[in-house]
Coordinates of C-alpha atoms and ligand atoms in Angstrom, one line a residue:
M98 CA -150.1 5.7 22.9
K99 CA -152.3 4.0 25.9
K100 CA -150.2 2.4 28.6
R101 CA -152.8 -0.5 28.3
R102 CA -154.6 -1.6 25.1
P103 CA -158.0 -0.3 24.8
F104 CA -161.2 -2.3 25.4
I105 CA -164.2 -1.6 23.6
A106 CA -167.3 -3.7 25.0
G107 CA -170.8 -3.4 23.6
N108 CA -173.8 -4.2 26.0
W109 CA -176.3 -4.9 23.8
K110 CA -178.7 -5.5 26.9
M111 CA -182.1 -7.0 26.1
N112 CA -182.1 -5.9 22.2
G113 CA -182.2 -7.2 18.8
S114 CA -183.2 -10.1 17.2
K115 CA -181.4 -13.3 15.5
D116 CA -181.2 -11.4 12.3
S117 CA -180.3 -7.9 13.7
T118 CA -177.3 -10.1 15.8
A119 CA -176.2 -11.9 12.7
S120 CA -175.8 -8.8 10.8
L121 CA -174.2 -6.5 13.6
V122 CA -171.7 -9.3 14.4
G123 CA -171.2 -10.1 10.8
A124 CA -170.4 -6.3 10.0
L125 CA -168.1 -5.7 13.1
S126 CA -166.2 -9.1 12.2
L127 CA -165.4 -7.8 8.7
R128 CA -163.9 -4.7 10.2
F129 CA -162.2 -6.2 12.8
I130 CA -160.6 -9.0 10.8
Q131 CA -158.0 -6.2 9.5
F132 CA -156.4 -6.7 12.9
K133 CA -156.5 -10.3 12.7
G134 CA -153.4 -12.3 14.5
D135 CA -151.7 -8.9 14.9
E136 CA -150.4 -8.7 18.5
S137 CA -150.4 -5.0 18.0
R138 CA -153.7 -4.7 17.3
P139 CA -154.9 -1.2 18.4
F140 CA -157.9 -2.4 20.5
D141 CA -159.9 -5.2 21.7
M142 CA -163.4 -5.5 20.9
L143 CA -166.2 -7.4 22.8
V144 CA -170.1 -7.7 21.9
C145 CA -172.4 -9.2 24.7
P146 CA -175.6 -10.2 22.9
P147 CA -178.6 -11.6 24.9
F148 CA -178.1 -15.5 26.2
P149 CA -180.2 -16.8 23.0
Y150 CA -177.7 -15.4 20.3
I151 CA -174.5 -15.9 22.0
A152 CA -173.6 -19.3 19.9
E153 CA -174.8 -17.9 16.6
A154 CA -172.3 -14.5 17.3
H155 CA -169.7 -17.0 17.9
E156 CA -170.0 -18.7 14.9
I157 CA -170.5 -15.6 12.5
S158 CA -167.7 -13.9 14.6
G159 CA -165.6 -17.1 13.3
D160 CA -161.6 -16.3 13.5
S161 CA -162.3 -12.4 13.3
G162 CA -160.6 -11.8 16.5
L163 CA -164.0 -10.2 17.7
L164 CA -164.4 -11.1 21.1
I165 CA -168.2 -12.5 22.1
G166 CA -169.5 -12.3 25.6
A167 CA -172.6 -12.7 28.0
Q168 CA -174.2 -10.0 30.3
D169 CA -174.8 -11.9 33.3
C170 CA -174.2 -15.3 34.9
S171 CA -175.1 -17.7 37.3
I172 CA -173.7 -17.8 40.9
T173 CA -173.8 -21.7 40.8
P174 CA -172.3 -24.1 38.5
N175 CA -175.1 -26.2 37.4
G176 CA -178.3 -27.8 39.2
P177 CA -181.8 -26.9 39.9
H178 CA -181.8 -23.3 39.3
T179 CA -184.7 -22.5 36.7
G180 CA -183.9 -19.7 34.4
D181 CA -180.3 -19.3 35.1
V182 CA -177.4 -19.9 32.8
S183 CA -173.7 -21.2 34.3
P184 CA -170.3 -20.0 33.5
S185 CA -169.6 -23.4 31.9
M186 CA -172.5 -23.3 29.5
L187 CA -171.6 -19.6 28.3
K188 CA -167.9 -20.9 27.8
D189 CA -169.5 -24.1 25.9
V190 CA -171.1 -21.7 23.0
G191 CA -168.2 -19.4 22.8
A192 CA -168.6 -16.7 25.3
K193 CA -164.9 -15.3 26.5
W194 CA -166.0 -12.6 28.9
V195 CA -169.2 -11.9 31.2
I196 CA -170.2 -8.6 32.5
L197 CA -171.3 -9.0 36.1
G198 CA -172.9 -6.5 38.4
H199 CA -174.2 -4.0 36.0
S200 CA -176.2 -1.5 37.8
E201 CA -179.4 -3.2 35.9
R202 CA -178.7 -6.4 37.4
R203 CA -177.9 -4.6 40.9
T204 CA -181.3 -2.5 40.8
N205 CA -183.7 -5.0 38.8
H206 CA -182.5 -8.2 40.5
G207 CA -181.0 -7.1 43.9
E208 CA -177.4 -8.1 43.2
T209 CA -175.1 -7.2 45.8
N210 CA -171.4 -6.8 45.8
A211 CA -171.3 -10.6 47.6
M212 CA -173.1 -11.8 44.6
V213 CA -171.2 -10.1 42.3
K214 CA -167.9 -11.5 43.7
D215 CA -169.2 -15.3 43.8
K216 CA -170.5 -15.0 40.1
A217 CA -167.0 -13.5 39.3
A218 CA -164.9 -16.5 41.2
L219 CA -167.1 -18.8 39.5
A220 CA -166.6 -17.4 36.0
I221 CA -163.0 -17.2 36.2
D222 CA -162.8 -20.4 37.6
G223 CA -164.3 -21.6 34.8
G224 CA -162.1 -20.2 32.2
L225 CA -164.1 -16.8 31.5
S226 CA -163.1 -13.2 31.7
V227 CA -165.4 -11.1 33.7
I228 CA -166.1 -7.2 33.6
I229 CA -167.3 -6.1 36.9
C230 CA -169.5 -2.9 37.0
V231 CA -169.4 -0.1 39.5
G232 CA -170.7 3.2 39.8
E233 CA -172.9 5.9 42.1
T234 CA -176.3 6.6 42.0
E235 CA -177.2 10.4 41.0
A236 CA -178.4 10.6 44.9
Q237 CA -175.1 9.0 46.1
K238 CA -173.3 11.6 43.9
D239 CA -175.3 14.5 45.0
S240 CA -174.5 13.9 48.6
E241 CA -170.9 13.3 48.0
Q242 CA -170.4 9.4 48.5
T243 CA -169.1 8.5 45.2
F244 CA -166.0 7.5 46.1
A245 CA -167.2 5.5 49.3
V246 CA -169.7 3.7 47.2
I247 CA -166.8 2.7 44.6
K248 CA -164.3 2.0 47.3
S249 CA -166.8 -0.5 48.8
Q250 CA -168.0 -2.2 45.2
V251 CA -164.6 -2.5 44.1
S252 CA -163.1 -4.3 47.3
E253 CA -166.3 -6.5 48.2
S254 CA -166.9 -7.4 44.4
L255 CA -163.5 -8.5 43.2
P256 CA -162.8 -12.1 43.9
A257 CA -159.6 -13.7 45.2
N258 CA -159.1 -15.3 41.8
S259 CA -158.9 -12.2 39.7
T260 CA -156.1 -10.8 38.0
S261 CA -155.4 -8.2 35.4
K262 CA -155.7 -10.5 32.6
N263 CA -159.1 -11.7 33.6
T264 CA -160.8 -9.1 35.1
I265 CA -161.8 -5.4 34.0
I266 CA -163.4 -2.9 36.1
A267 CA -166.0 -0.9 34.4
Y268 CA -166.6 2.4 36.0
E269 CA -170.4 3.4 35.0
P270 CA -172.0 6.2 36.8
V271 CA -175.7 5.1 37.3
W272 CA -177.2 8.6 36.0
A273 CA -175.1 8.7 33.1
I274 CA -176.4 5.0 31.8
G275 CA -178.6 5.9 28.9
T276 CA -179.4 9.3 29.9
G277 CA -176.8 11.2 27.4
R278 CA -175.3 12.7 30.4
T279 CA -171.7 12.0 31.3
P280 CA -169.4 13.3 34.1
I281 CA -166.8 16.0 33.3
S282 CA -163.3 14.6 32.2
S283 CA -161.8 15.4 35.7
D284 CA -164.5 13.8 37.3
I285 CA -164.1 10.4 35.1
Q286 CA -160.1 10.8 35.8
A287 CA -160.6 11.3 39.5
V288 CA -162.7 7.9 39.9
H289 CA -160.7 6.0 37.7
S290 CA -157.3 6.7 39.5
F291 CA -159.1 6.4 42.7
I292 CA -159.9 2.7 41.3
R293 CA -156.3 2.3 40.4
E294 CA -155.4 3.2 44.1
L295 CA -157.7 0.8 45.7
L296 CA -155.9 -1.8 43.2
A297 CA -152.7 -1.1 44.5
D298 CA -153.8 -1.4 48.1
L299 CA -155.3 -4.8 47.3
Y300 CA -152.4 -6.1 45.1
D301 CA -149.4 -3.8 44.2
E302 CA -148.8 -0.9 42.3
T303 CA -147.3 -2.9 39.1
K304 CA -150.4 -5.0 39.1
A305 CA -152.6 -2.1 39.3
N306 CA -151.2 -0.5 36.3
E307 CA -151.9 -3.7 34.5
Y308 CA -155.8 -3.6 35.2
R309 CA -157.9 -1.9 32.5
I310 CA -160.6 0.3 33.8
L311 CA -163.5 1.1 31.5
Y312 CA -165.9 4.0 31.7
G313 CA -169.4 3.6 30.7
G314 CA -172.5 5.7 30.6
S315 CA -173.8 7.4 27.3
V316 CA -170.3 6.9 25.4
K317 CA -171.0 7.8 21.8
P318 CA -168.9 8.9 18.6
S319 CA -169.0 12.7 19.6
N320 CA -167.8 12.3 23.0
A321 CA -165.7 9.0 22.7
S322 CA -162.5 10.4 21.7
T323 CA -162.7 12.8 24.8
I324 CA -163.4 10.2 27.1
L325 CA -161.0 7.8 25.5
S326 CA -158.3 10.3 26.0
I327 CA -158.3 10.2 29.4
E328 CA -155.2 8.9 31.0
D329 CA -156.9 6.2 33.6
V330 CA -159.6 5.4 31.2
D331 CA -158.6 2.1 29.1
G332 CA -161.8 1.7 27.2
A333 CA -165.3 2.0 27.2
L334 CA -168.7 -0.1 28.1
V335 CA -171.1 1.0 25.7
G336 CA -174.8 0.4 25.9
G337 CA -177.0 2.3 23.1
A338 CA -174.5 3.0 20.7
S339 CA -173.1 -0.3 20.5
L340 CA -176.0 -1.3 18.3
K341 CA -175.2 0.5 15.5
V342 CA -172.2 -0.6 13.5
D343 CA -170.8 2.7 12.4
D344 CA -171.3 4.6 15.8
F345 CA -169.5 1.4 17.9
W346 CA -167.0 1.5 15.2
D347 CA -166.4 5.1 15.6
I348 CA -166.1 5.1 19.2
A349 CA -163.5 2.1 19.0
T350 CA -161.4 4.1 16.6
G351 CA -161.6 6.7 18.7
S352 CA -159.4 4.8 21.3
I353 CA -156.6 4.9 18.9
Ligands
PGA119 P1 -175.4 3.6 27.5 O1 -175.3 2.1 28.4 O2 -174.3 3.6 26.8 O3 -176.7 3.2 27.0 O4 -175.4 4.6 28.3 C1 -173.9 1.9 28.9 C2 -174.2 0.7 29.7 O5 -175.2 0.3 30.6 O6 -173.4 -0.4 30.0

């Protein structure tokens, strides 16, 4: 039995269509509804479709308990920001969570820790919960900078209004995302317990023990139960394998 309820999140990235979103959310909701209203639900489950499909995903998920989220949000609440989507708009169409600081956003859109922090503050202020992603690149790993990188990402990306209820941290080594490679279990545990120590320094040990820390990067049914059984791993952020109902469900049940 895990200390913290496992949280299984699907990051669909820029994939799918209206139809595929409807069928994926429909199928997952049907399976998840068995835990409906159950405070002892064995895991939480979140899916984050592309922006245009969030409203429909929310409608289809109904009252199944399946959570719907977004993959990013604007750093400003409203106004002349062509192409941006604000946290309040996401909330308006049924999103409960937003992924922030994913390495693809950091790399492709130049997002910095300071930007992630401001986005997270705004999102939490607007009633959303956030998954803040951190992780080292392969070059940083090879030059033994992993812990330094994680330290600055965690301490500089967490906003003042973060709590263990509205914030989850996802450790995603950049070199493991979409590559089929994963760190060995002891390396995952070392980073996760390091993140928990950083949280204890920022807050206190009790609060640090309440935060959920997810692992992400090439999680699939064949490695999920091993990864999810690591002491300080409280769930998974899943990309590719979250686009297949059976694979995603197998990963989630691997957390039980
Ligand atoms: P992956 O992606 O599971 O396809 O490696 C994980 C992520 O980018 O969140």
